[in-house]
XYZ file of N, CA and C in Angstrom:
348
model
N 99.474 106.191 6.999
C 98.454 107.149 7.338
C 97.473 106.480 8.301
N 97.438 106.975 9.518
C 96.512 106.459 10.521
C 95.280 107.348 10.548
N 94.137 106.727 10.738
C 92.913 107.518 10.809
C 91.872 106.786 11.627
N 90.934 107.578 12.126
C 89.709 107.020 12.681
C 88.586 107.509 11.781
N 87.466 106.834 11.829
C 86.362 107.289 10.999
C 85.040 107.117 11.714
N 84.106 107.958 11.336
C 82.722 107.873 11.786
C 81.884 107.815 10.523
N 81.019 106.843 10.414
C 80.182 106.671 9.224
C 78.710 106.761 9.612
N 77.974 107.525 8.842
C 76.537 107.602 9.052
C 76.112 108.356 10.299
N 76.963 109.268 10.762
C 76.628 110.063 11.939
C 75.520 111.047 11.583
N 74.470 111.069 12.349
C 73.358 111.976 12.090
C 73.482 113.207 12.976
N 73.147 114.354 12.382
C 73.174 115.621 13.118
C 72.081 116.526 12.568
N 71.450 117.255 13.454
C 70.367 118.153 13.075
C 70.860 119.595 13.024
N 70.422 120.314 11.977
C 70.767 121.721 11.838
C 69.767 122.395 10.916
N 69.807 123.693 10.925
C 69.011 124.478 9.990
C 69.898 124.747 8.786
N 69.513 124.210 7.623
C 70.355 124.283 6.431
C 69.490 124.470 5.194
N 69.949 125.329 4.300
C 69.272 125.460 3.024
C 69.090 126.895 2.588
N 68.881 127.058 1.286
C 68.690 128.394 0.722
C 67.225 128.704 0.445
N 66.399 127.683 0.369
C 64.979 127.900 0.108
C 64.242 128.240 1.403
N 63.235 129.093 1.290
C 62.447 129.481 2.463
C 61.852 128.267 3.175
N 61.354 127.299 2.398
C 60.720 126.132 3.013
C 61.724 125.274 3.781
N 63.023 125.351 3.436
C 64.050 124.587 4.160
C 64.372 125.227 5.510
N 64.115 126.506 5.636
C 64.539 127.250 6.805
C 63.485 127.291 7.898
N 62.434 126.486 7.733
C 61.362 126.482 8.723
C 61.530 125.402 9.779
N 62.421 124.454 9.554
C 62.609 123.369 10.526
C 64.009 122.766 10.385
N 64.459 122.140 11.453
C 65.754 121.469 11.434
C 65.708 120.305 10.449
N 66.833 120.051 9.817
C 66.960 118.893 8.935
C 68.036 117.967 9.501
N 67.857 116.697 9.292
C 68.853 115.720 9.716
C 69.801 115.454 8.560
N 71.078 115.702 8.798
C 72.127 115.423 7.821
C 72.857 114.155 8.242
N 73.511 113.523 7.281
C 74.321 112.338 7.546
C 75.769 112.700 7.227
N 76.649 112.487 8.183
C 78.053 112.835 8.016
C 78.925 111.588 8.039
N 79.898 111.573 7.168
C 80.992 110.600 7.209
C 82.262 111.395 7.452
N 82.996 111.028 8.485
C 84.219 111.733 8.836
C 85.396 110.777 8.832
N 86.483 111.170 8.192
C 87.772 110.501 8.287
C 88.712 111.494 8.945
N 89.370 111.071 10.018
C 90.193 111.981 10.798
C 91.589 111.377 10.948
N 92.572 112.084 10.414
C 93.952 111.635 10.535
C 94.459 111.826 11.952
N 94.967 110.753 12.529
C 95.454 110.800 13.906
C 96.980 110.694 13.921
N 97.601 111.233 14.963
C 99.055 111.122 15.070
C 99.488 109.653 15.110
N 100.643 109.375 14.549
C 101.147 107.992 14.551
C 101.351 107.458 15.959
N 101.625 108.343 16.905
C 101.825 107.897 18.287
C 100.547 107.345 18.905
N 99.412 107.516 18.216
C 98.147 107.007 18.742
C 98.196 105.518 19.013
N 98.893 104.791 18.174
C 98.957 103.337 18.315
C 100.079 102.879 19.241
N 100.853 103.815 19.757
C 101.995 103.449 20.600
C 101.597 103.156 22.041
N 100.415 103.608 22.446
C 99.989 103.353 23.816
C 98.472 103.227 23.850
N 97.974 102.859 24.974
C 96.537 102.727 25.173
C 95.978 103.968 25.864
N 96.592 105.121 25.609
C 96.229 106.367 26.263
C 95.366 107.203 25.325
N 94.129 107.459 25.719
C 93.181 108.210 24.891
C 93.685 109.613 24.581
N 94.528 110.176 25.425
C 95.024 111.531 25.192
C 96.008 111.601 24.022
N 96.454 110.452 23.522
C 97.367 110.423 22.373
C 96.657 110.294 21.042
N 95.344 110.342 21.063
C 94.594 110.148 19.824
C 93.429 111.131 19.764
N 92.561 110.917 18.824
C 91.349 111.721 18.696
C 90.202 110.929 19.314
N 89.554 111.505 20.290
C 88.449 110.846 20.981
C 87.198 110.996 20.114
N 86.816 109.942 19.399
C 85.720 110.071 18.441
C 84.375 110.348 19.102
N 84.202 109.939 20.344
C 82.972 110.274 21.064
C 82.861 111.774 21.298
N 83.979 112.395 21.646
C 83.982 113.840 21.848
C 83.811 114.590 20.533
N 84.389 114.067 19.456
C 84.202 114.676 18.132
C 82.726 114.667 17.773
N 82.095 113.536 17.921
C 80.682 113.388 17.585
C 79.835 114.376 18.378
N 80.065 114.450 19.668
C 79.303 115.363 20.520
C 79.538 116.821 20.124
N 80.786 117.183 19.876
C 81.114 118.567 19.516
C 80.477 118.969 18.189
N 80.539 118.079 17.205
C 79.955 118.383 15.894
C 78.445 118.517 16.012
N 77.804 117.571 16.654
C 76.345 117.634 16.808
C 75.901 118.901 17.533
N 76.573 119.228 18.631
C 76.209 120.422 19.391
C 76.405 121.686 18.570
N 77.514 121.766 17.865
C 77.805 122.952 17.073
C 76.798 123.142 15.943
N 76.461 122.062 15.248
C 75.509 122.169 14.147
C 74.113 122.497 14.648
N 73.750 121.967 15.792
C 72.429 122.239 16.364
C 72.269 123.714 16.732
N 73.370 124.317 17.158
C 73.328 125.703 17.641
C 73.440 126.741 16.528
N 73.730 126.316 15.301
C 73.961 127.262 14.223
C 73.056 126.966 13.040
N 73.079 127.878 12.073
C 72.366 127.606 10.833
C 73.251 127.988 9.655
N 72.988 127.360 8.536
C 73.815 127.510 7.344
C 72.924 127.610 6.115
N 73.405 128.284 5.111
C 72.739 128.291 3.815
C 73.283 127.162 2.940
N 74.597 127.009 2.914
C 75.252 126.079 1.993
C 75.919 124.913 2.706
N 75.817 123.744 2.106
C 76.524 122.571 2.628
C 78.034 122.780 2.624
N 78.543 123.504 1.634
C 79.979 123.750 1.548
C 80.495 124.492 2.776
N 79.745 125.490 3.210
C 80.137 126.262 4.395
C 80.014 125.395 5.650
N 78.974 124.593 5.720
C 78.798 123.688 6.848
C 79.968 122.694 6.922
N 80.366 122.135 5.794
C 81.487 121.189 5.777
C 82.782 121.865 6.220
N 83.002 123.078 5.758
C 84.196 123.835 6.175
C 84.169 124.078 7.681
N 83.008 124.401 8.212
C 82.847 124.613 9.652
C 83.217 123.348 10.436
N 82.721 122.205 9.985
C 83.009 120.937 10.671
C 84.505 120.627 10.601
N 85.108 120.801 9.432
C 86.541 120.533 9.283
C 87.362 121.406 10.226
N 87.040 122.684 10.275
C 87.771 123.609 11.145
C 87.574 123.253 12.621
N 86.356 122.908 12.988
C 86.067 122.502 14.362
C 86.959 121.333 14.783
N 87.059 120.336 13.931
C 87.854 119.146 14.253
C 89.341 119.459 14.280
N 89.830 120.195 13.288
C 91.257 120.514 13.232
C 91.693 121.412 14.391
N 90.830 122.341 14.789
C 91.187 123.293 15.834
C 91.058 122.738 17.251
N 90.226 121.722 17.449
C 89.916 121.288 18.810
C 90.358 119.876 19.170
N 90.888 119.159 18.212
C 91.304 117.784 18.471
C 92.711 117.577 17.896
N 93.299 116.456 18.154
C 94.664 116.184 17.690
C 94.698 115.731 16.233
N 93.738 116.166 15.457
C 93.636 115.727 14.065
C 94.735 116.347 13.217
N 95.327 115.537 12.357
C 96.328 116.017 11.408
C 95.668 116.497 10.119
N 94.582 115.826 9.767
C 93.795 116.156 8.575
C 92.393 115.616 8.778
N 91.476 116.054 7.934
C 90.106 115.583 8.050
C 89.448 115.566 6.676
N 88.637 114.565 6.459
C 87.772 114.485 5.285
C 86.340 114.503 5.808
N 85.552 115.438 5.304
C 84.177 115.612 5.753
C 83.255 115.401 4.566
N 82.368 114.442 4.689
C 81.338 114.202 3.679
C 79.996 114.450 4.349
N 79.202 115.315 3.738
C 77.894 115.644 4.297
C 76.825 115.297 3.274
N 75.869 114.514 3.714
C 74.771 114.067 2.856
C 73.476 114.687 3.365
N 72.734 115.231 2.417
C 71.419 115.806 2.706
C 70.403 114.898 2.011
N 69.893 113.894 2.732
C 69.042 112.893 2.082
C 67.636 113.417 1.769
N 67.110 112.967 0.644
C 65.713 113.195 0.310
C 65.305 114.632 0.074
N 66.227 115.496 -0.260
C 65.892 116.907 -0.391
C 65.341 117.248 -1.777
N 65.725 116.479 -2.791
C 65.227 116.709 -4.155
C 64.380 115.525 -4.597
N 63.306 115.800 -5.325
C 62.482 114.702 -5.841
C 63.311 113.779 -6.746
N 63.120 112.501 -6.577
C 63.779 111.485 -7.391
C 65.309 111.507 -7.303
N 65.842 112.076 -6.224
C 67.279 112.056 -5.956
C 67.451 111.513 -4.543
N 68.166 110.409 -4.416
C 68.321 109.773 -3.106
C 69.017 110.692 -2.104
N 70.109 111.309 -2.530
C 70.847 112.179 -1.623
C 71.720 113.144 -2.426
N 71.939 114.294 -1.859
C 72.899 115.252 -2.392
C 73.896 115.531 -1.287
N 75.049 116.048 -1.641
C 76.019 116.319 -0.599
C 77.273 116.976 -1.104
N 78.214 117.059 -0.209
C 79.503 117.672 -0.488
C 80.566 116.918 0.302
N 81.776 116.916 -0.227
C 82.898 116.284 0.464
C 84.118 117.176 0.314
N 84.776 117.443 1.439
C 85.980 118.264 1.418
C 87.080 117.573 2.241
N 88.314 117.937 1.971
C 89.469 117.489 2.754
C 90.260 118.710 3.165
N 90.683 118.738 4.420
C 91.495 119.828 4.937
C 92.594 119.244 5.826
N 93.690 119.968 5.927
C 94.775 119.538 6.816
C 95.286 120.740 7.586
N 96.023 120.455 8.654
C 96.628 121.535 9.430
C 97.679 122.206 8.579
N 97.733 123.501 8.671
C 98.717 124.269 7.883
C 100.090 124.153 8.465
Protein backbone atom coordinates (compact mmCIF):
# COMPACT_ATOMS: atom_id res chain seq x y z
CA UNK A 1 0.00 0.00 0.00
CA UNK A 2 1.61 3.22 -1.19
CA UNK A 3 0.50 6.52 0.24
CA UNK A 4 1.42 10.13 0.70
CA UNK A 5 0.41 12.05 3.76
CA UNK A 6 -0.08 15.59 4.97
CA UNK A 7 0.04 16.17 8.72
CA UNK A 8 -1.10 19.25 10.57
CA UNK A 9 -2.44 21.06 7.52
CA UNK A 10 -4.37 24.14 8.60
CA UNK A 11 -7.46 25.35 6.77
CA UNK A 12 -10.02 28.02 7.56
CA UNK A 13 -13.77 27.53 7.19
CA UNK A 14 -17.08 28.39 8.73
CA UNK A 15 -18.02 25.34 10.82
CA UNK A 16 -20.33 24.59 13.69
CA UNK A 17 -23.89 24.26 14.88
CA UNK A 18 -23.85 26.96 17.55
CA UNK A 19 -24.69 30.55 16.63
CA UNK A 20 -21.45 31.81 18.19
CA UNK A 21 -19.42 29.43 15.95
CA UNK A 22 -21.01 30.81 12.80
CA UNK A 23 -19.83 34.37 13.30
CA UNK A 24 -16.22 33.86 12.18
CA UNK A 25 -13.95 31.46 10.34
CA UNK A 26 -12.30 28.76 12.41
CA UNK A 27 -8.95 27.15 11.75
CA UNK A 28 -9.12 23.37 11.52
CA UNK A 29 -6.18 20.96 11.48
CA UNK A 30 -6.28 18.17 8.92
CA UNK A 31 -4.28 14.97 8.62
CA UNK A 32 -4.62 13.31 5.23
CA UNK A 33 -3.44 9.88 4.09
CA UNK A 34 -3.85 9.41 0.35
CA UNK A 35 -3.40 6.09 -1.40
CA UNK A 36 -1.40 6.52 -4.58
CA UNK A 37 -1.10 4.19 -7.56
CA UNK A 38 1.79 1.73 -7.34
CA UNK A 39 3.17 3.14 -10.58
CA UNK A 40 3.95 6.33 -8.63
CA UNK A 41 7.30 4.91 -7.61
CA UNK A 42 8.14 3.61 -11.08
CA UNK A 43 9.19 6.99 -12.45
CA UNK A 44 10.04 10.50 -11.41
CA UNK A 45 6.97 11.85 -13.21
CA UNK A 46 4.60 13.92 -11.05
CA UNK A 47 1.69 13.01 -13.33
CA UNK A 48 1.91 9.40 -12.08
CA UNK A 49 1.16 10.31 -8.50
CA UNK A 50 -0.89 12.63 -6.33
CA UNK A 51 0.54 16.15 -6.23
CA UNK A 52 0.26 16.96 -2.52
CA UNK A 53 0.79 20.68 -3.11
CA UNK A 54 -2.24 20.75 -5.38
CA UNK A 55 -4.26 18.70 -2.88
CA UNK A 56 -3.44 21.16 -0.12
CA UNK A 57 -4.38 24.16 -2.26
CA UNK A 58 -7.63 22.56 -3.47
CA UNK A 59 -8.74 21.57 0.04
CA UNK A 60 -7.94 24.96 1.54
CA UNK A 61 -9.70 26.85 -1.25
CA UNK A 62 -12.76 24.63 -1.12
CA UNK A 63 -13.14 24.87 2.66
CA UNK A 64 -12.64 28.63 2.61
CA UNK A 65 -15.41 29.05 0.05
CA UNK A 66 -17.99 26.92 1.87
CA UNK A 67 -19.55 26.49 5.27
CA UNK A 68 -20.55 23.40 7.21
CA UNK A 69 -22.53 22.52 10.29
CA UNK A 70 -20.92 19.14 11.01
CA UNK A 71 -17.33 17.93 10.91
CA UNK A 72 -18.61 14.64 9.48
CA UNK A 73 -20.00 16.38 6.41
CA UNK A 74 -16.83 18.44 6.04
CA UNK A 75 -14.69 15.28 6.17
CA UNK A 76 -16.89 13.61 3.55
CA UNK A 77 -16.53 16.70 1.35
CA UNK A 78 -12.72 16.59 1.62
CA UNK A 79 -12.61 12.85 0.88
CA UNK A 80 -14.80 13.25 -2.20
CA UNK A 81 -12.78 16.23 -3.41
CA UNK A 82 -9.56 14.21 -3.27
CA UNK A 83 -10.99 11.02 -4.77
CA UNK A 84 -12.74 12.86 -7.61
CA UNK A 85 -9.92 15.23 -8.60
CA UNK A 86 -6.66 13.40 -8.01
CA UNK A 87 -5.23 9.96 -8.75
CA UNK A 88 -6.08 8.81 -5.24
CA UNK A 89 -7.09 5.19 -4.74
CA UNK A 90 -8.32 5.81 -1.20
CA UNK A 91 -8.17 8.52 1.41
CA UNK A 92 -8.20 8.84 5.18
CA UNK A 93 -9.30 12.24 6.44
CA UNK A 94 -8.84 13.30 10.05
CA UNK A 95 -10.18 16.71 11.02
CA UNK A 96 -9.36 18.32 14.34
CA UNK A 97 -11.24 21.28 15.76
CA UNK A 98 -8.84 22.52 18.45
CA UNK A 99 -9.91 24.39 21.56
CA UNK A 100 -13.63 24.39 20.85
CA UNK A 101 -14.75 22.90 24.20
CA UNK A 102 -13.58 24.01 27.64
CA UNK A 103 -11.01 21.65 29.13
CA UNK A 104 -10.86 19.58 25.91
CA UNK A 105 -7.70 19.91 23.84
CA UNK A 106 -9.32 18.93 20.55
CA UNK A 107 -12.35 17.24 19.07
CA UNK A 108 -12.57 15.75 15.63
CA UNK A 109 -13.60 13.09 13.21
CA UNK A 110 -11.79 10.58 11.04
CA UNK A 111 -13.15 8.80 7.99
CA UNK A 112 -11.77 6.49 5.28
CA UNK A 113 -13.12 6.30 1.75
CA UNK A 114 -12.03 4.53 -1.42
CA UNK A 115 -12.93 4.66 -5.09
CA UNK A 116 -15.90 2.47 -5.89
